[in-house]
Structure formats: structure tokens, C-alpha cells
Tab-separated table of C-alpha atoms in Angstrom:
chain	number	residue	atom	x	y	z
A	1	MET	CA	0.056	-0.655	-0.251
A	2	LYS	CA	2.621	2.216	0.575
A	3	ASN	CA	4.470	2.077	-2.077
A	4	SER	CA	1.048	2.533	-4.151
A	5	ILE	CA	1.494	6.056	-2.954
A	6	LEU	CA	4.923	6.917	-2.910
A	7	ALA	CA	4.354	5.871	-6.841
A	8	LEU	CA	1.202	7.976	-6.856
A	9	LEU	CA	3.442	10.955	-5.352
A	10	ALA	CA	5.471	10.454	-7.871
A	11	ILE	CA	3.547	10.223	-10.976
A	12	ALA	CA	1.634	13.675	-9.238
A	13	ALA	CA	5.658	15.801	-8.797
A	14	ILE	CA	6.089	14.714	-12.480
A	15	VAL	CA	2.595	16.066	-13.826
A	16	ALA	CA	2.971	18.824	-11.402
A	17	CYS	CA	6.809	20.059	-12.870
A	18	LYS	CA	4.766	19.405	-16.792
A	19	LYS	CA	2.086	21.787	-15.618
A	20	ASN	CA	4.585	24.683	-14.336
A	21	GLU	CA	6.382	23.770	-18.097
A	22	THR	CA	3.794	24.349	-20.393
A	23	THR	CA	2.838	27.514	-18.229
A	24	ALA	CA	6.210	28.770	-18.317
A	25	VAL	CA	6.130	28.330	-22.459
A	26	ASP	CA	2.044	30.395	-22.268
A	27	ARG	CA	4.712	32.920	-20.423
A	28	ASN	CA	6.180	33.477	-23.530
A	29	THR	CA	3.041	33.259	-26.064
A	30	ASP	CA	1.785	35.864	-23.674
A	31	SER	CA	4.768	38.118	-24.187
A	32	THR	CA	5.465	37.331	-27.621
A	33	GLN	CA	1.352	38.979	-28.073
A	34	MET	CA	2.118	41.634	-26.043
A	35	ALA	CA	4.493	42.939	-28.391
A	36	THR	CA	2.448	43.070	-31.702
A	37	PRO	CA	1.127	46.147	-31.089
A	38	VAL	CA	4.173	47.759	-32.330
A	39	ASP	CA	2.995	46.931	-35.365
A	40	SER	CA	-0.901	48.655	-34.578
A	41	ALA	CA	1.362	51.720	-33.134
A	42	ARG	CA	3.426	51.587	-37.157
A	43	LYS	CA	-0.633	51.672	-38.724
A	44	THR	CA	-1.523	54.720	-36.704
A	45	SER	CA	1.934	56.800	-38.273
A	46	ASP	CA	1.263	56.232	-41.892
A	47	SER	CA	-2.635	57.666	-42.088
A	48	ALA	CA	-1.390	60.103	-40.142
A	49	THR	CA	1.310	61.131	-41.935
A	50	MET	CA	-1.256	60.993	-44.807
A	51	SER	CA	-3.436	63.468	-43.022
A	52	ASN	CA	-0.494	65.603	-42.820
A	53	THR	CA	0.262	64.998	-46.660
A	54	ALA	CA	-3.250	65.958	-46.915
A	55	ASN	CA	-3.135	68.935	-45.152
A	56	ALA	CA	-0.046	70.495	-47.138
A	57	ALA	CA	-1.820	70.226	-50.240
A	58	ASN	CA	-5.466	71.935	-49.205
A	59	SER	CA	-3.095	74.747	-47.668
A	60	LEU	CA	-1.077	74.815	-51.161
A	61	SER	CA	-2.114	79.331	-51.955
A	62	ASP	CA	-3.479	79.959	-54.828
A	63	GLN	CA	0.522	81.197	-56.010
A	64	ASP	CA	1.308	77.988	-56.119
A	65	LYS	CA	-0.877	76.024	-57.112
A	66	LYS	CA	-0.620	78.137	-60.354
A	67	PHE	CA	2.759	78.114	-60.620
A	68	ALA	CA	3.250	74.402	-59.858
A	69	ASP	CA	-0.039	73.998	-62.862
A	70	ALA	CA	2.505	75.863	-64.775
A	71	ALA	CA	5.606	74.800	-65.018
A	72	ALA	CA	4.418	70.872	-65.176
A	73	ARG	CA	2.813	71.916	-68.523
A	74	GLY	CA	5.665	73.888	-69.570
A	75	GLY	CA	8.087	71.532	-68.344
A	76	LEU	CA	6.169	68.850	-70.823
A	77	MET	CA	5.805	71.475	-74.126
A	78	GLU	CA	9.447	72.087	-73.176
A	79	VAL	CA	10.414	68.382	-73.779
A	80	MET	CA	8.612	67.905	-76.301
A	81	MET	CA	9.472	70.858	-78.354
A	82	GLY	CA	12.584	69.684	-77.887
A	83	GLN	CA	12.447	66.601	-78.808
A	84	LEU	CA	10.892	67.717	-82.059
A	85	ALA	CA	13.895	69.825	-82.143
A	86	ALA	CA	17.265	67.225	-81.897
A	87	THR	CA	14.368	65.445	-84.682
A	88	ASN	CA	13.496	68.515	-87.474
A	89	ALA	CA	15.888	70.682	-86.663
A	90	SER	CA	18.124	71.496	-90.097
A	91	ASN	CA	20.476	74.268	-88.112
A	92	ALA	CA	23.098	71.983	-86.129
A	93	LYS	CA	23.579	74.972	-83.144
A	94	VAL	CA	19.087	74.255	-82.582
A	95	LYS	CA	19.641	70.275	-82.575
A	96	ALA	CA	22.220	71.279	-80.196
A	97	LEU	CA	19.412	73.608	-78.060
A	98	GLY	CA	16.703	71.006	-78.959
A	99	GLU	CA	18.485	67.796	-76.746
A	100	MET	CA	19.688	70.127	-74.173
A	101	MET	CA	15.979	71.453	-73.430
A	102	VAL	CA	14.867	67.444	-72.928
A	103	LYS	CA	18.424	67.026	-70.968
A	104	ASP	CA	17.193	70.169	-68.710
A	105	HIS	CA	13.737	70.525	-68.670
A	106	SER	CA	13.826	66.565	-67.842
A	107	LYS	CA	15.741	66.657	-65.069
A	108	ALA	CA	13.454	69.976	-63.574
A	109	ASN	CA	10.431	68.277	-63.898
A	110	ASP	CA	11.672	65.592	-62.076
A	111	GLU	CA	12.019	67.646	-58.954
A	112	LEU	CA	8.474	69.327	-59.413
A	113	LYS	CA	6.959	65.654	-59.105
A	114	LYS	CA	8.893	64.822	-56.621
A	115	TRP	CA	8.298	67.845	-54.357
A	116	ALA	CA	4.285	67.103	-55.702
A	117	SER	CA	4.221	63.543	-54.279
A	118	ALA	CA	6.004	64.234	-50.698
A	119	ILE	CA	3.273	66.544	-50.413
A	120	GLY	CA	0.224	64.226	-52.227
A	121	TYR	CA	-0.376	67.430	-54.885
A	122	THR	CA	-1.931	66.309	-58.268
A	123	LEU	CA	-0.152	67.614	-61.090
A	124	PRO	CA	-1.728	68.259	-64.441
A	125	THR	CA	0.265	65.189	-67.148
A	126	GLY	CA	-0.424	66.282	-70.675
A	127	LEU	CA	-0.944	70.141	-72.341
A	128	ASP	CA	-3.617	72.508	-71.868
A	129	ALA	CA	-5.205	74.056	-74.977
A	130	GLU	CA	-2.996	76.712	-76.485
A	131	LYS	CA	0.007	74.686	-75.969
A	132	GLN	CA	-1.671	71.558	-77.563
A	133	LYS	CA	-2.542	74.160	-80.601
A	134	GLU	CA	1.667	75.295	-80.015
A	135	TYR	CA	3.445	72.087	-80.381
A	136	ASP	CA	1.174	71.026	-83.227
A	137	ASP	CA	1.896	74.213	-85.116
A	138	LEU	CA	5.389	73.385	-85.035
A	139	LYS	CA	5.586	69.930	-85.637
A	140	ALA	CA	3.630	70.303	-89.431
A	141	LYS	CA	6.764	73.125	-90.618
A	142	LYS	CA	10.419	71.845	-91.319
A	143	GLU	CA	13.748	73.012	-92.657
A	144	ALA	CA	14.331	76.422	-92.130
A	145	GLU	CA	10.705	77.968	-91.224
A	146	PHE	CA	11.431	74.945	-87.895
A	147	ASP	CA	14.520	76.962	-86.710
A	148	ARG	CA	13.122	80.196	-86.722
A	149	SER	CA	10.173	79.377	-85.694
A	150	TYR	CA	11.398	76.907	-82.360
A	151	THR	CA	14.000	79.461	-81.771
A	152	ASP	CA	10.985	82.034	-81.426
A	153	LEU	CA	9.406	80.402	-79.533
A	154	MET	CA	12.109	79.232	-76.906
A	155	VAL	CA	12.705	83.081	-76.834
A	156	SER	CA	9.570	84.403	-75.632
A	157	ASP	CA	8.948	81.269	-73.403
A	158	HIS	CA	11.809	81.534	-71.624
A	159	LYS	CA	11.742	85.098	-70.668
A	160	LYS	CA	7.486	84.640	-69.625
A	161	ASP	CA	9.273	81.217	-67.971
A	162	ILE	CA	11.768	83.463	-66.385
A	163	GLU	CA	9.092	86.121	-64.941
A	164	GLU	CA	7.116	83.128	-63.494
A	165	PHE	CA	10.093	81.435	-61.104
A	166	LYS	CA	11.267	84.910	-60.405
A	167	LYS	CA	7.597	85.561	-59.205
A	168	GLU	CA	7.216	82.241	-57.601
A	169	ALA	CA	10.427	82.675	-55.444
A	170	ALA	CA	9.654	85.879	-53.980
A	171	GLU	CA	5.453	85.127	-53.353
A	172	GLY	CA	4.611	81.518	-53.093
A	173	LYS	CA	4.359	80.396	-49.297
A	174	GLU	CA	5.471	76.355	-49.214
A	175	THR	CA	9.229	77.168	-49.197
A	176	SER	CA	9.916	73.355	-50.565
A	177	LEU	CA	8.352	75.229	-53.718
A	178	LYS	CA	10.228	78.064	-53.653
A	179	SER	CA	13.536	76.664	-53.066
A	180	PHE	CA	12.757	74.677	-57.407
A	181	ALA	CA	11.806	78.117	-57.978
A	182	SER	CA	14.998	79.675	-57.155
A	183	GLY	CA	16.612	76.668	-58.468
A	184	THR	CA	15.719	76.299	-61.374
A	185	LEU	CA	16.462	80.359	-62.449
A	186	PRO	CA	19.933	80.133	-63.183
A	187	THR	CA	18.912	76.931	-65.547
A	188	LEU	CA	16.321	79.083	-67.655
A	189	GLN	CA	18.157	81.966	-68.094
A	190	HIS	CA	21.211	79.883	-69.620
A	191	HIS	CA	18.552	78.135	-72.354
A	192	LEU	CA	17.116	82.172	-71.979
A	193	MET	CA	20.567	83.126	-73.551
A	194	GLU	CA	21.214	80.081	-75.767
A	195	SER	CA	18.118	80.707	-77.708
A	196	GLU	CA	18.814	84.100	-78.114
A	197	LYS	CA	22.189	82.510	-79.817
A	198	ALA	CA	20.501	79.501	-82.186
A	199	LYS	CA	18.284	82.188	-82.827
A	200	ALA	CA	21.285	84.550	-84.213
A	201	ALA	CA	22.375	81.361	-85.828
A	202	ILE	CA	19.726	81.309	-88.217
A	203	LYS	CA	19.295	84.882	-89.654
């Protein structure tokens, strides 16, 4: 009898030990579960960032919006017309001017897109009716007539662009857009100078 009681006690002790082990394992799982809320905190901060981004786009001044839209359309047109000039121009200086416009304005367009993406602003992705007509008219011209029209357009466009970029740099409210405007000005001034040289070369 004593032996069977001892055997029962031994079994009970073993079972008790096993229970302690499983409890220890359970504690570990509990601590893992407690660690998960970090992800939900991350999600909250993501949505907070998204609403901050939307607020930044909504709080843009009319001047900033008008400038950003015009710069996006103008930059797109400079690239499209530059591609035409690189292909259709008969004068080597005009071809070179077109190639420079494609390279420099593509870079400026990318910078503007990065700015828009950072604050959640949607830029226009196509030309307006006026710019589309200018592009179509230019596309129909050939050789010397093309060269003259293209260089005339580049001179007048860059004069307008310089005024608009100066205005944004001085009067804009959104800091990064103002710095984009002032940072792009030297390139536009160089383009105007090169356009005037190319225009003089074909007379």
C-alpha cells in the first residue's frame, strides 16, 4: 500500500512539473502577443502622415498652385518641343538647343514631380489647349521655317518662364516650391541666352 501511495505521489510530482513547464511556455507566448501592438502603432503613424500630406496639399496658396501647374505644363512642352527640334531642325545649333532642353527640363520636371508627390499634390500630366496648338503648329513646320519658329518660341517662352519663376521665388508660400523656383532660375536664364544665340545663327 505504501508503495502504491509513493508511486502516486511521484506521478503527481511529475505531472506538476510538466504543468509548470507549459505555464512557462504560455508566458512566452503572452509576451509575444504583447509585442504585436508596435505594428498597430506604426499603422496609426502612417495614416497620420497621410493626413498631414493631404493637409499640406490643401493648404497651398493660389500662387503656389498656379505656379506648380504652369511649371508642369511648361516643362512638359519644353521636353516635347525639344524632342521635335532634335529630330526636325536643319541647323546644328537648333538641334543642340533642342537636346539641351530635353535633358534640362526632364530633370526639372522630375524635381517638380518629387515635390508634388511629397506633399500629395496632383500636377497636370498633359498640355492645355493653347500649348497643344503651339506644339501642333511647330510639328507641321520643316527645315529653316521650323528652326525660326522653334527659336522664336524658346526665346519668348523662356522670358515668360523667368518672370514666373522669379515671382514664385519671391511671393510663393510653400518653402520647397519656392526653393525649386529659385534653384531652376539659373538654368532658365542660360536657356534664354542659348535660344537667342541659336535664333541669331539662323538669320
